[in-house]
Amino acid sequence: MILTGKNYIAGLISSKGKTTFKAINPSNATELETTFHEATIDEVNEAALKAHEAFAIYRKKSGKEKALFLDAIADEILNLGDDLIALASAETGLPIGRITGERGRTMGQLKLFATVLREGSWVDARIDTALPDRQPLPRADIRYMQIALGAVGVFGASNFPLAFSVAGGDTASALASGCPVVVKGHPSHPGTCELVAMAINKASEKTNMPKGVFSMVQGASVEVGMAIVNHPHIKAIGFTGSTKGGIAIFQAANNREEPIPVYSEMGSTNPVFILPEALKTRSEDIAKGLTGSVSLGVGQFCTNPGLVFLNNDENLQNFQKLTAKHFEETEAGTMLNKGIKSAFDIGIQHLASNKVDVKLLAKGKSSLEGFKGSAHLFETTAKSFILRDSLEEENFGPSTISVIADSKEELLASAKKMKGHLTATLFGTENDLNNYSDLIDILEQKVGRLIINDFPTGVEVCHAMVHGGPFPATSNSRSTSVGTAAIYRFTRPVCYQSFPEDLLPEELKSDNPLGIMRLFNGDYKR
Ligand code: NAP
């Protein structure tokens, strides 16, 4: 498949700018062939304008029509075949097997949203029929449903070149809700972005969607992204990436003349608590599983367990010895890009520097080839953790800190002190979980997903998933970026009062022509 290195604006290929860049293969630190053209501000403006124009048509498409579009995107991604897999692997250093799995996940989430659209009840229709005889005042007929917000800007992350990128979760949920999308391609995998943009364009043509329903602009500088955020036709942002980037975009969006919602999914350290009986009875299992979870994908998951809380009891040393052995046996792995590798190395140096009361317990195998990162296991005390905010910060890569508490009170105090995270995990027996129910209470306030006796890496795409959490894990804890509930990030409720039947949307007509579930005078029914 031939890459153009250009931008995809409302179905047309465009390269007006002079600034170019190339992708780097992180396995060997060499440049890949294609030259990519960074979008100009004019090109971004054109994409936003076309998205705005397309919105008028796209928002009126039925659930079934939008479902066909999403299914077609999934099919066209599959039709890209091995070229997509090979290029994504070359641009990210992620193994072929991982990319193939991620392609399945990406297609699966598009198809899952398609099923939601076909079923139709997601619009959350509510109907309170008129009560003309009510005393002292009659009640009007009042009907409510969720509608699309408008054009959405999407920023994907480097660590999921398919599932959190051009046709990733943010794009799928925005298109499902009825919003056109302008994607900022990720400069770490621009070729992958272009191939997926081609697939979306084909799907859009095949299903007769308005041209501006999708655009993708390339860029390796913040200007392109900020032009999307600041464009008056952009009505919401979905972002996955670094804390620095997510906060900058959130602030810019709030400073606009018309502020817009920003869903920034950022970093997280995902605390794991290993409770006393579990530590005693399942040391080897947990030590091995923890090492696997920390080093999975070279630790480049937002759900990577970066903090492990343990009680200082007679089983601690054995567990630490077992975990250290597994860490030492872990091979070095290719990190996504030079910036991520150097940020990881700086984080490791900071932890190992003696300035933060942390000691290095074990280091995995190392390699100088490409941008390779080695697994690191550190240890500190709960007292130090409580005093030092920096120990809670994400060090994106295969590293974790064991935090040792001298008492249950110290463990609870550490949990209370924590900021927002995507997940928290407890390993415990039934007894442990009963004895630590107060810990669960605290953690419920801190995270989007609580896990018992399993590791946080691996985020199922389903209806009940929450991939979010209080700040700084995200900029808005009231939602999720994974799973079908993500659709509500790009909608708002509208209420229709005293509307004649023929002016009501299909979803709210009295005879329920779509057969969807609705809250009808206080009762859920079809
Ligand atoms: P990143 O450097 O923030 O980049 C993400 C995208 O945002 C890129 O397109 C980047 O483009 C753009 N961007 C970054 N800063 C910007 C700014 N100030 N203004 C405008 N655009 C900006 O993140 P990454 O390196 O891809 O991903 C790694 C991080 O993502 C990790 O910290 C990880 O934990 C987090 N992550 C979170 C989740 C989650 O669901 N919470 C999932 C995956 C990853 P330019 O480089 O061209 O500016």
Coordinates of C-alpha atoms and ligand atoms in Angstrom, one line a residue:
M1 CA 0.0 0.0 0.0
I2 CA 1.5 3.4 -1.0
L3 CA 1.7 6.1 1.6
T4 CA 1.3 9.7 0.4
G5 CA 2.5 11.4 3.6
K6 CA -0.3 13.9 3.2
N7 CA -3.3 15.1 5.2
Y8 CA -6.8 13.7 4.6
I9 CA -9.3 16.6 4.6
A10 CA -12.9 15.8 4.0
G11 CA -12.1 13.0 1.5
L12 CA -9.3 14.9 -0.3
I13 CA -5.6 14.5 0.0
S14 CA -3.8 17.8 0.8
S15 CA -0.2 18.9 1.5
K16 CA 0.0 22.7 1.5
G17 CA 2.7 23.0 4.2
K18 CA 6.5 23.0 3.9
T19 CA 7.2 21.4 7.3
T20 CA 7.9 17.7 7.0
F21 CA 8.8 14.9 9.3
K22 CA 9.6 11.2 9.2
A23 CA 8.7 8.3 11.6
I24 CA 11.5 6.6 13.4
N25 CA 11.6 2.8 13.8
P26 CA 12.3 2.5 17.6
S27 CA 13.7 -1.0 17.3
N28 CA 16.8 0.3 15.5
A29 CA 16.5 4.1 15.8
T30 CA 16.4 4.5 12.0
E31 CA 14.2 6.8 9.9
L32 CA 11.4 5.2 7.9
E33 CA 11.1 6.1 4.3
T34 CA 7.9 8.2 3.9
T35 CA 8.1 12.0 4.4
F36 CA 5.0 13.4 6.1
H37 CA 3.6 16.9 5.6
E38 CA 2.6 18.7 8.7
A39 CA -0.9 20.3 8.2
T40 CA -1.0 24.1 7.9
I41 CA -3.4 26.1 10.0
D42 CA -5.5 26.6 6.8
E43 CA -5.8 22.9 6.3
V44 CA -6.9 22.5 9.9
N45 CA -9.5 25.3 9.4
E46 CA -10.7 23.5 6.3
A47 CA -11.1 20.2 8.1
A48 CA -13.0 21.9 11.0
L49 CA -15.3 23.8 8.5
K50 CA -16.1 20.7 6.5
A51 CA -16.8 18.8 9.7
H52 CA -19.2 21.5 10.8
E53 CA -20.9 21.4 7.4
A54 CA -21.1 17.6 7.5
F55 CA -22.6 17.7 11.0
A56 CA -25.9 19.1 9.6
I57 CA -26.3 15.9 7.5
Y58 CA -24.6 13.3 9.7
R59 CA -26.5 14.1 12.8
K60 CA -29.7 13.3 10.9
K61 CA -28.5 9.8 9.8
S62 CA -30.4 7.0 11.5
G63 CA -28.8 4.7 14.0
K64 CA -28.8 1.9 11.3
E65 CA -27.0 4.2 8.8
K66 CA -24.3 5.1 11.3
A67 CA -24.0 1.5 12.3
L68 CA -23.3 0.6 8.7
F69 CA -20.6 3.2 8.6
L70 CA -18.9 1.9 11.7
D71 CA -19.1 -1.7 10.5
A72 CA -17.6 -0.6 7.2
I73 CA -14.7 1.2 8.9
A74 CA -13.9 -2.1 10.8
D75 CA -14.1 -4.1 7.5
E76 CA -11.9 -1.6 5.6
I77 CA -9.3 -1.7 8.5
L78 CA -9.2 -5.5 8.1
N79 CA -8.9 -5.0 4.3
L80 CA -5.7 -3.1 4.8
G81 CA -4.3 -6.6 5.6
D82 CA -0.7 -7.3 6.6
D83 CA 0.5 -3.9 5.4
L84 CA -1.1 -2.2 8.3
I85 CA 0.2 -4.7 10.8
A86 CA 3.8 -4.5 9.4
L87 CA 3.8 -0.7 9.3
A88 CA 2.3 -0.2 12.8
S89 CA 4.9 -2.7 14.1
A90 CA 7.8 -0.8 12.4
E91 CA 6.6 2.6 13.6
T92 CA 6.0 1.5 17.3
G93 CA 8.3 -1.4 17.9
L94 CA 5.3 -3.3 19.2
P95 CA 5.4 -7.0 18.1
I96 CA 3.2 -8.3 15.2
G97 CA 1.1 -10.4 17.6
R98 CA 0.3 -7.4 19.8
I99 CA -0.7 -5.2 16.8
T100 CA -2.8 -8.0 15.3
G101 CA -4.6 -8.3 18.7
E102 CA -5.0 -4.5 18.8
R103 CA -6.5 -4.5 15.3
G104 CA -9.1 -7.0 16.5
R105 CA -9.9 -4.8 19.5
T106 CA -10.2 -1.7 17.3
M107 CA -12.6 -3.5 14.9
G108 CA -14.5 -5.0 17.9
Q109 CA -15.1 -1.6 19.5
L110 CA -16.4 -0.1 16.2
K111 CA -18.7 -3.1 15.8
L112 CA -19.9 -2.9 19.4
F113 CA -20.9 0.7 18.9
A114 CA -22.7 -0.4 15.7
T115 CA -24.8 -2.8 17.8
V116 CA -25.6 -0.1 20.3
L117 CA -26.8 2.2 17.4
R118 CA -28.9 -0.6 15.8
E119 CA -30.6 -1.3 19.2
G120 CA -31.1 2.5 19.7
S121 CA -32.0 2.8 23.4
W122 CA -28.7 4.6 24.1
V123 CA -30.4 8.0 23.5
D124 CA -31.9 7.7 27.0
A125 CA -35.4 8.8 25.9
R126 CA -37.6 10.0 28.7
I127 CA -41.3 10.9 28.2
D128 CA -43.5 12.7 30.7
T129 CA -46.9 13.0 29.0
A130 CA -49.1 16.0 29.6
L131 CA -51.4 16.2 32.7
P132 CA -53.9 18.8 31.6
D133 CA -56.1 18.3 34.7
R134 CA -53.4 18.5 37.2
Q135 CA -54.1 20.9 40.1
P136 CA -53.1 23.6 40.9
L137 CA -51.3 23.8 37.5
P138 CA -51.5 21.5 34.5
R139 CA -48.3 19.8 33.3
A140 CA -47.1 20.1 29.7
D141 CA -45.9 17.2 27.5
I142 CA -42.2 17.0 28.1
R143 CA -39.8 14.7 26.3
Y144 CA -36.0 14.3 26.6
M145 CA -33.2 12.6 24.7
Q146 CA -29.4 12.8 24.1
I147 CA -28.3 14.4 20.9
A148 CA -24.8 14.9 19.3
L149 CA -22.7 17.9 20.2
G150 CA -21.0 18.8 16.9
A151 CA -17.5 18.3 15.4
V152 CA -15.1 16.5 17.8
G153 CA -11.3 16.8 17.8
V154 CA -9.5 13.6 18.6
F155 CA -5.9 13.1 19.8
G156 CA -4.6 9.5 20.0
A157 CA -1.7 8.2 22.1
S158 CA 1.5 6.6 20.9
N159 CA 1.1 3.4 22.9
F160 CA -2.0 2.2 21.0
P161 CA -1.5 2.9 17.3
L162 CA -4.8 1.5 16.4
A163 CA -7.1 1.2 19.5
F164 CA -6.4 4.7 20.8
S165 CA -5.6 6.4 17.5
V166 CA -7.3 7.4 14.2
A167 CA -10.1 4.9 14.4
G168 CA -9.8 4.2 18.1
G169 CA -12.2 4.5 21.0
D170 CA -12.6 8.3 20.8
T171 CA -13.3 8.3 17.1
A172 CA -15.7 5.3 17.4
S173 CA -17.7 6.9 20.2
A174 CA -17.8 10.3 18.6
L175 CA -19.0 8.9 15.2
A176 CA -21.5 6.7 17.0
S177 CA -23.0 9.7 18.9
G178 CA -23.5 11.5 15.5
C179 CA -20.4 13.8 15.6
P180 CA -18.0 14.3 12.7
V181 CA -14.3 13.9 13.7
V182 CA -11.1 15.7 13.0
V183 CA -8.2 13.6 14.1
K184 CA -4.7 14.8 14.9
G185 CA -2.4 12.0 13.7
H186 CA 0.2 10.9 16.2
P187 CA 3.7 11.8 15.0
S188 CA 5.1 8.5 16.3
H189 CA 3.0 6.4 13.9
P190 CA 2.0 8.7 11.0
G191 CA 2.0 6.0 8.4
T192 CA -0.4 3.8 10.5
C193 CA -2.5 6.9 10.9
E194 CA -2.6 7.5 7.1
L195 CA -3.6 3.8 6.3
V196 CA -6.4 4.0 8.8
A197 CA -7.5 7.3 7.4
M198 CA -7.7 5.7 4.0
A199 CA -9.9 2.9 5.4
I200 CA -12.3 5.5 7.0
N201 CA -12.5 7.4 3.8
K202 CA -13.4 4.2 1.8
A203 CA -16.0 3.3 4.4
S204 CA -17.4 6.8 4.3
E205 CA -17.8 6.7 0.5
K206 CA -19.3 3.2 0.5
T207 CA -21.9 4.1 3.1
N208 CA -22.7 7.5 1.5
M209 CA -21.6 9.7 4.4
P210 CA -21.0 13.4 4.0
K211 CA -17.3 14.0 3.1
G212 CA -16.4 16.2 6.1
V213 CA -17.5 13.4 8.5
F214 CA -13.9 12.5 8.9
S215 CA -10.5 14.3 8.5
M216 CA -7.0 13.5 9.7
V217 CA -4.3 16.1 9.9
Q218 CA -0.6 15.2 10.5
G219 CA 1.7 17.1 12.7
A220 CA 4.8 16.8 14.9
S221 CA 4.3 20.1 16.7
V222 CA 1.7 21.4 19.2
E223 CA 0.5 24.1 16.7
V224 CA -1.5 21.7 14.6
G225 CA -3.2 20.2 17.7
M226 CA -3.9 23.6 19.3
A227 CA -5.4 24.8 16.0
I228 CA -8.0 22.0 16.3
V229 CA -8.7 22.8 20.0
N230 CA -9.1 26.5 19.3
H231 CA -11.3 26.2 16.2
P232 CA -14.8 27.6 16.9
H233 CA -16.4 24.7 14.9
I234 CA -14.9 22.1 17.2
K235 CA -17.3 21.4 20.0
A236 CA -15.5 18.7 22.1
I237 CA -12.1 17.0 22.4
G238 CA -11.2 13.4 23.1
F239 CA -7.5 13.1 24.1
T240 CA -5.4 10.2 25.2
G241 CA -1.8 10.8 26.1
S242 CA 0.6 12.5 28.5
T243 CA -0.5 14.5 31.5
K244 CA 1.4 17.6 30.2
G245 CA -0.4 17.4 26.8
G246 CA -3.8 16.6 28.3
I247 CA -3.7 19.5 30.7
A248 CA -2.4 22.0 28.1
I249 CA -5.4 21.0 25.8
F250 CA -7.9 21.2 28.7
Q251 CA -6.7 24.7 29.6
A252 CA -6.7 25.9 26.0
A253 CA -10.3 24.6 25.6
N254 CA -11.4 26.4 28.7
N255 CA -9.8 29.7 27.6
R256 CA -11.7 29.7 24.3
E257 CA -14.4 32.3 23.8
E258 CA -16.8 29.3 23.8
P259 CA -15.3 26.8 26.3
I260 CA -15.8 23.2 25.2
P261 CA -15.7 19.8 27.1
V262 CA -12.3 18.1 27.0
Y263 CA -12.0 14.4 27.9
S264 CA -8.2 14.0 28.5
E265 CA -7.3 10.5 29.5
M266 CA -3.8 11.0 31.0
G267 CA -1.3 9.1 33.2
S268 CA -2.0 6.9 36.2
T269 CA 0.0 4.7 38.6
N270 CA -2.8 2.2 39.4
P271 CA -2.0 1.2 43.0
V272 CA -2.1 -2.5 43.9
F273 CA -2.7 -3.6 47.5
I274 CA -1.5 -7.1 48.5
L275 CA -3.3 -7.9 51.7
P276 CA -1.8 -10.1 54.5
E277 CA -3.4 -13.5 53.9
A278 CA -3.0 -13.3 50.1
L279 CA 0.7 -12.4 50.6
K280 CA 1.1 -15.4 52.8
T281 CA -0.7 -18.0 50.6
R282 CA -0.2 -16.7 47.0
S283 CA 3.3 -15.1 47.0
E284 CA 4.7 -16.8 44.0
D285 CA 1.6 -16.4 41.9
I286 CA 1.3 -12.7 42.7
A287 CA 5.0 -12.0 42.3
K288 CA 5.0 -13.6 38.8
G289 CA 1.7 -12.0 37.8
L290 CA 2.9 -8.6 39.0
T291 CA 6.1 -8.8 37.0
G292 CA 4.2 -9.8 33.9
S293 CA 1.7 -6.9 34.4
V294 CA 4.5 -4.3 35.0
S295 CA 6.5 -5.4 32.0
L296 CA 3.7 -6.1 29.6
G297 CA 4.1 -4.0 26.5
V298 CA 7.4 -2.7 28.1
G299 CA 5.2 -1.1 30.8
Q300 CA 3.7 1.3 28.3
F301 CA 0.1 0.9 29.4
C302 CA -1.9 3.6 31.2
T303 CA -3.1 0.8 33.5
N304 CA 0.5 -0.3 34.4
P305 CA 0.7 -1.1 38.1
G306 CA 3.3 1.5 39.3
L307 CA 2.7 1.3 43.0
V308 CA 2.4 -1.9 45.1
F309 CA 1.3 -1.5 48.8
L310 CA 2.4 -4.2 51.2
N311 CA 2.3 -4.7 55.0
N312 CA 5.6 -5.2 56.7
D313 CA 5.0 -8.7 58.1
E314 CA 6.9 -12.0 58.2
N315 CA 6.0 -12.8 54.6
L316 CA 7.2 -9.6 53.1
Q317 CA 10.9 -10.5 52.5
N318 CA 10.1 -13.8 50.7
F319 CA 7.6 -11.9 48.4
Q320 CA 10.2 -9.2 47.6
K321 CA 12.8 -11.9 46.9
L322 CA 10.5 -13.8 44.5
T323 CA 9.4 -10.6 42.7
A324 CA 13.0 -9.4 42.4
K325 CA 14.0 -12.7 40.8
H326 CA 11.2 -12.4 38.2
F327 CA 12.2 -8.8 37.5
E328 CA 15.9 -9.8 37.0
E329 CA 14.8 -12.4 34.5
T330 CA 12.8 -10.0 32.4
E331 CA 14.1 -9.1 29.0
A332 CA 14.6 -5.5 27.9
G333 CA 11.9 -4.4 25.4
T334 CA 11.7 -1.7 22.7
M335 CA 10.0 1.5 23.9
L336 CA 7.7 3.5 21.6
N337 CA 10.0 6.4 20.8
K338 CA 13.0 8.3 21.9
G339 CA 11.1 10.8 24.0
I340 CA 9.3 8.0 26.0
K341 CA 12.6 6.1 26.5
S342 CA 14.5 9.2 27.7
A343 CA 11.6 10.3 30.0
F344 CA 11.6 6.7 31.5
D345 CA 15.4 6.8 32.0
I346 CA 15.1 10.2 33.7
G347 CA 12.3 8.8 36.0
I348 CA 14.5 5.8 36.9
Q349 CA 17.5 8.0 37.7
H350 CA 15.3 10.2 39.9
L351 CA 14.0 7.2 41.8
A352 CA 17.5 5.7 42.1
S353 CA 19.1 9.0 43.1
N354 CA 18.9 8.6 46.9
K355 CA 17.0 11.9 47.0
V356 CA 13.6 10.3 47.4
D357 CA 14.2 7.6 50.0
V358 CA 13.7 4.8 47.5
K359 CA 16.0 1.8 47.0
L360 CA 16.4 -0.3 43.8
L361 CA 15.5 -3.9 44.6
A362 CA 16.0 -5.4 41.1
K363 CA 16.7 -4.5 37.5
G364 CA 15.8 -6.6 34.4
K365 CA 18.1 -7.4 31.5
S366 CA 19.4 -4.5 29.5
S367 CA 20.2 -3.8 25.8
L368 CA 21.7 -0.9 24.0
E369 CA 19.9 -1.7 20.7
G370 CA 17.3 0.9 19.6
F371 CA 15.2 2.5 22.4
K372 CA 15.2 -0.5 24.8
G373 CA 13.9 -0.2 28.4
S374 CA 14.7 -2.5 31.3
A375 CA 12.3 -3.5 34.1
H376 CA 12.9 -1.9 37.5
L377 CA 11.6 -2.8 40.9
F378 CA 12.0 -0.2 43.7
E379 CA 11.0 -0.1 47.4
T380 CA 10.1 2.7 49.7
T381 CA 8.1 3.1 53.0
A382 CA 4.6 4.3 53.4
K383 CA 6.0 7.2 55.5
S384 CA 8.1 8.4 52.6
F385 CA 5.2 7.9 50.1
I386 CA 2.9 10.1 52.3
L387 CA 5.6 12.8 52.4
R388 CA 6.7 12.8 48.7
D389 CA 4.1 13.6 46.0
S390 CA 6.6 12.7 43.3
L391 CA 6.4 9.0 44.3
E392 CA 2.8 8.9 43.1
E393 CA 3.6 10.2 39.6
E394 CA 3.6 7.9 36.6
N395 CA 7.0 6.7 35.3
F396 CA 5.7 5.5 31.9
G397 CA 7.6 2.2 31.3
P398 CA 8.3 -1.1 33.1
S399 CA 8.9 0.1 36.6
T400 CA 7.1 -0.2 39.9
I401 CA 7.6 0.9 43.5
S402 CA 6.7 -1.4 46.5
V403 CA 5.4 0.8 49.3
I404 CA 5.9 -0.9 52.7
A405 CA 3.5 0.0 55.5
D406 CA 4.2 -0.7 59.2
S407 CA 0.6 -0.9 60.1
K408 CA -2.9 -1.0 58.6
E409 CA -3.3 2.6 59.6
E410 CA -0.3 3.6 57.5
L411 CA -1.7 1.7 54.6
L412 CA -5.0 3.5 54.9
A413 CA -3.3 6.8 55.3
S414 CA -1.3 6.1 52.1
A415 CA -4.6 5.4 50.2
K416 CA -6.3 8.5 51.6
K417 CA -3.4 10.6 50.5
M418 CA -3.6 9.4 46.9
K419 CA -4.9 11.5 44.0
G420 CA -7.0 10.1 41.2
H421 CA -6.0 7.0 39.2
L422 CA -7.6 4.8 36.5
T423 CA -7.6 1.7 38.6
A424 CA -6.9 0.2 42.1
T425 CA -6.4 -3.5 42.7
L426 CA -6.7 -5.6 45.8
F427 CA -5.3 -9.0 46.2
G428 CA -6.9 -10.7 49.2
T429 CA -8.7 -13.7 50.6
E430 CA -12.3 -13.4 51.8
N431 CA -11.0 -12.6 55.3
D432 CA -8.6 -10.0 54.0
L433 CA -11.4 -8.3 52.0
N434 CA -13.6 -8.2 55.1
N435 CA -10.8 -6.8 57.2
Y436 CA -10.0 -4.1 54.7
S437 CA -13.5 -3.0 53.7
D438 CA -12.5 0.5 54.8
L439 CA -9.7 0.5 52.2
I440 CA -12.2 -0.4 49.5
D441 CA -14.3 2.6 50.7
I442 CA -11.4 4.9 50.3
L443 CA -10.3 3.6 46.9
E444 CA -13.8 3.9 45.5
Q445 CA -13.3 7.7 45.9
K446 CA -10.0 7.6 44.0
V447 CA -10.4 5.5 40.9
G448 CA -12.6 4.6 37.9
R449 CA -12.2 0.8 38.2
L450 CA -11.7 -1.3 41.3
I451 CA -10.3 -4.8 40.8
I452 CA -10.1 -7.8 43.1
N453 CA -7.5 -10.6 42.6
D454 CA -6.6 -9.7 39.0
F455 CA -4.1 -7.3 37.4
P456 CA -5.2 -3.9 36.0
T457 CA -3.5 -4.2 32.6
G458 CA -6.1 -5.4 30.0
V459 CA -9.2 -3.2 29.6
E460 CA -12.2 -5.0 28.3
V461 CA -14.3 -3.2 25.7
C462 CA -17.8 -3.7 26.9
H463 CA -20.9 -1.9 28.1
A464 CA -20.0 -1.8 31.8
M465 CA -16.3 -0.7 31.5
V466 CA -15.1 2.5 33.1
H467 CA -11.7 3.7 31.8
G468 CA -11.4 7.0 33.6
G469 CA -11.1 8.3 37.1
P470 CA -10.6 11.5 39.1
F471 CA -7.9 14.0 38.2
P472 CA -5.1 13.7 37.4
A473 CA -6.0 10.4 35.7
T474 CA -8.4 12.3 33.6
S475 CA -9.7 15.8 33.2
N476 CA -13.3 14.7 33.7
S477 CA -14.1 11.8 36.0
R478 CA -17.7 11.6 35.0
S479 CA -17.2 9.4 32.0
T480 CA -15.1 6.7 30.4
S481 CA -13.0 6.5 27.3
V482 CA -13.4 2.7 26.8
G483 CA -16.7 0.9 26.4
T484 CA -20.1 2.0 25.0
A485 CA -20.8 4.5 27.8
A486 CA -18.1 6.6 26.1
I487 CA -20.8 7.8 23.7
Y488 CA -22.2 10.2 26.3
R489 CA -19.0 12.3 26.2
F490 CA -20.1 13.7 22.9
T491 CA -23.8 14.3 23.5
R492 CA -26.0 16.6 25.5
P493 CA -29.6 16.3 26.6
V494 CA -32.4 18.2 24.8
C495 CA -35.9 18.5 26.0
Y496 CA -38.9 19.0 23.7
Q497 CA -41.9 20.6 25.4
S498 CA -45.4 20.6 24.0
F499 CA -44.2 19.3 20.6
P500 CA -46.7 18.1 18.0
E501 CA -46.1 14.4 17.2
D502 CA -44.9 15.0 13.6
L503 CA -42.1 17.3 14.8
L504 CA -40.8 14.9 17.4
P505 CA -37.7 12.8 16.7
E506 CA -38.5 9.2 15.9
E507 CA -37.0 8.2 19.3
L508 CA -39.7 10.2 21.1
K509 CA -42.8 9.6 19.1
S510 CA -45.7 8.3 21.2
D511 CA -46.0 4.9 19.3
N512 CA -42.3 4.2 19.8
P513 CA -41.6 3.3 16.1
L514 CA -38.0 2.3 16.9
G515 CA -39.1 0.0 19.7
I516 CA -36.4 1.4 22.0
M517 CA -36.4 1.3 25.8
R518 CA -37.7 4.6 27.3
L519 CA -38.6 6.0 30.7
F520 CA -42.3 6.6 30.1
N521 CA -44.1 8.4 32.9
G522 CA -41.5 7.0 35.4
D523 CA -41.5 3.3 34.1
Y524 CA -38.9 1.8 31.8
K525 CA -40.6 0.2 28.9
R526 CA -40.3 -0.4 25.1
Ligands
NAP1 P1 1.5 12.8 24.1 O1 2.9 13.1 24.0 O2 0.7 13.6 25.1 O3 0.8 12.9 22.7 C1 -0.5 12.6 22.4 C2 -1.0 13.5 21.3 O4 -1.2 14.8 21.8 C3 0.0 13.7 20.1 O5 -0.7 13.8 18.9 C4 0.7 15.0 20.5 O6 1.1 15.6 19.3 C5 -0.5 15.8 21.1 N1 0.0 16.8 22.1 C6 0.7 16.5 23.1 N2 0.9 17.7 23.8 C7 0.2 18.6 23.2 C8 0.0 20.0 23.4 N3 0.6 20.6 24.5 N4 -0.7 20.7 22.5 C9 -1.3 20.1 21.5 N5 -1.1 18.8 21.2 C10 -0.4 18.1 22.0 O7 1.3 11.3 24.7 P2 1.9 9.9 24.2 O8 3.4 10.1 24.3 O9 1.4 9.6 22.9 O10 1.4 8.8 25.2 C11 2.0 8.4 26.4 C12 1.2 8.9 27.6 O11 -0.2 8.6 27.4 C13 1.5 8.1 28.8 O12 1.7 9.0 29.9 C14 0.3 7.3 29.1 O13 0.1 7.0 30.5 C15 -0.8 8.0 28.5 N6 -1.9 7.2 28.1 C16 -3.1 7.3 28.7 C17 -4.1 6.4 28.4 C18 -5.4 6.6 29.2 O14 -6.4 6.0 28.7 N7 -5.5 7.3 30.2 C19 -4.0 5.5 27.4 C20 -2.7 5.5 26.7 C21 -1.7 6.3 27.1 P3 2.5 16.3 19.1 O15 3.5 15.4 19.6 O16 2.6 16.6 17.7 O17 2.4 17.6 20.0

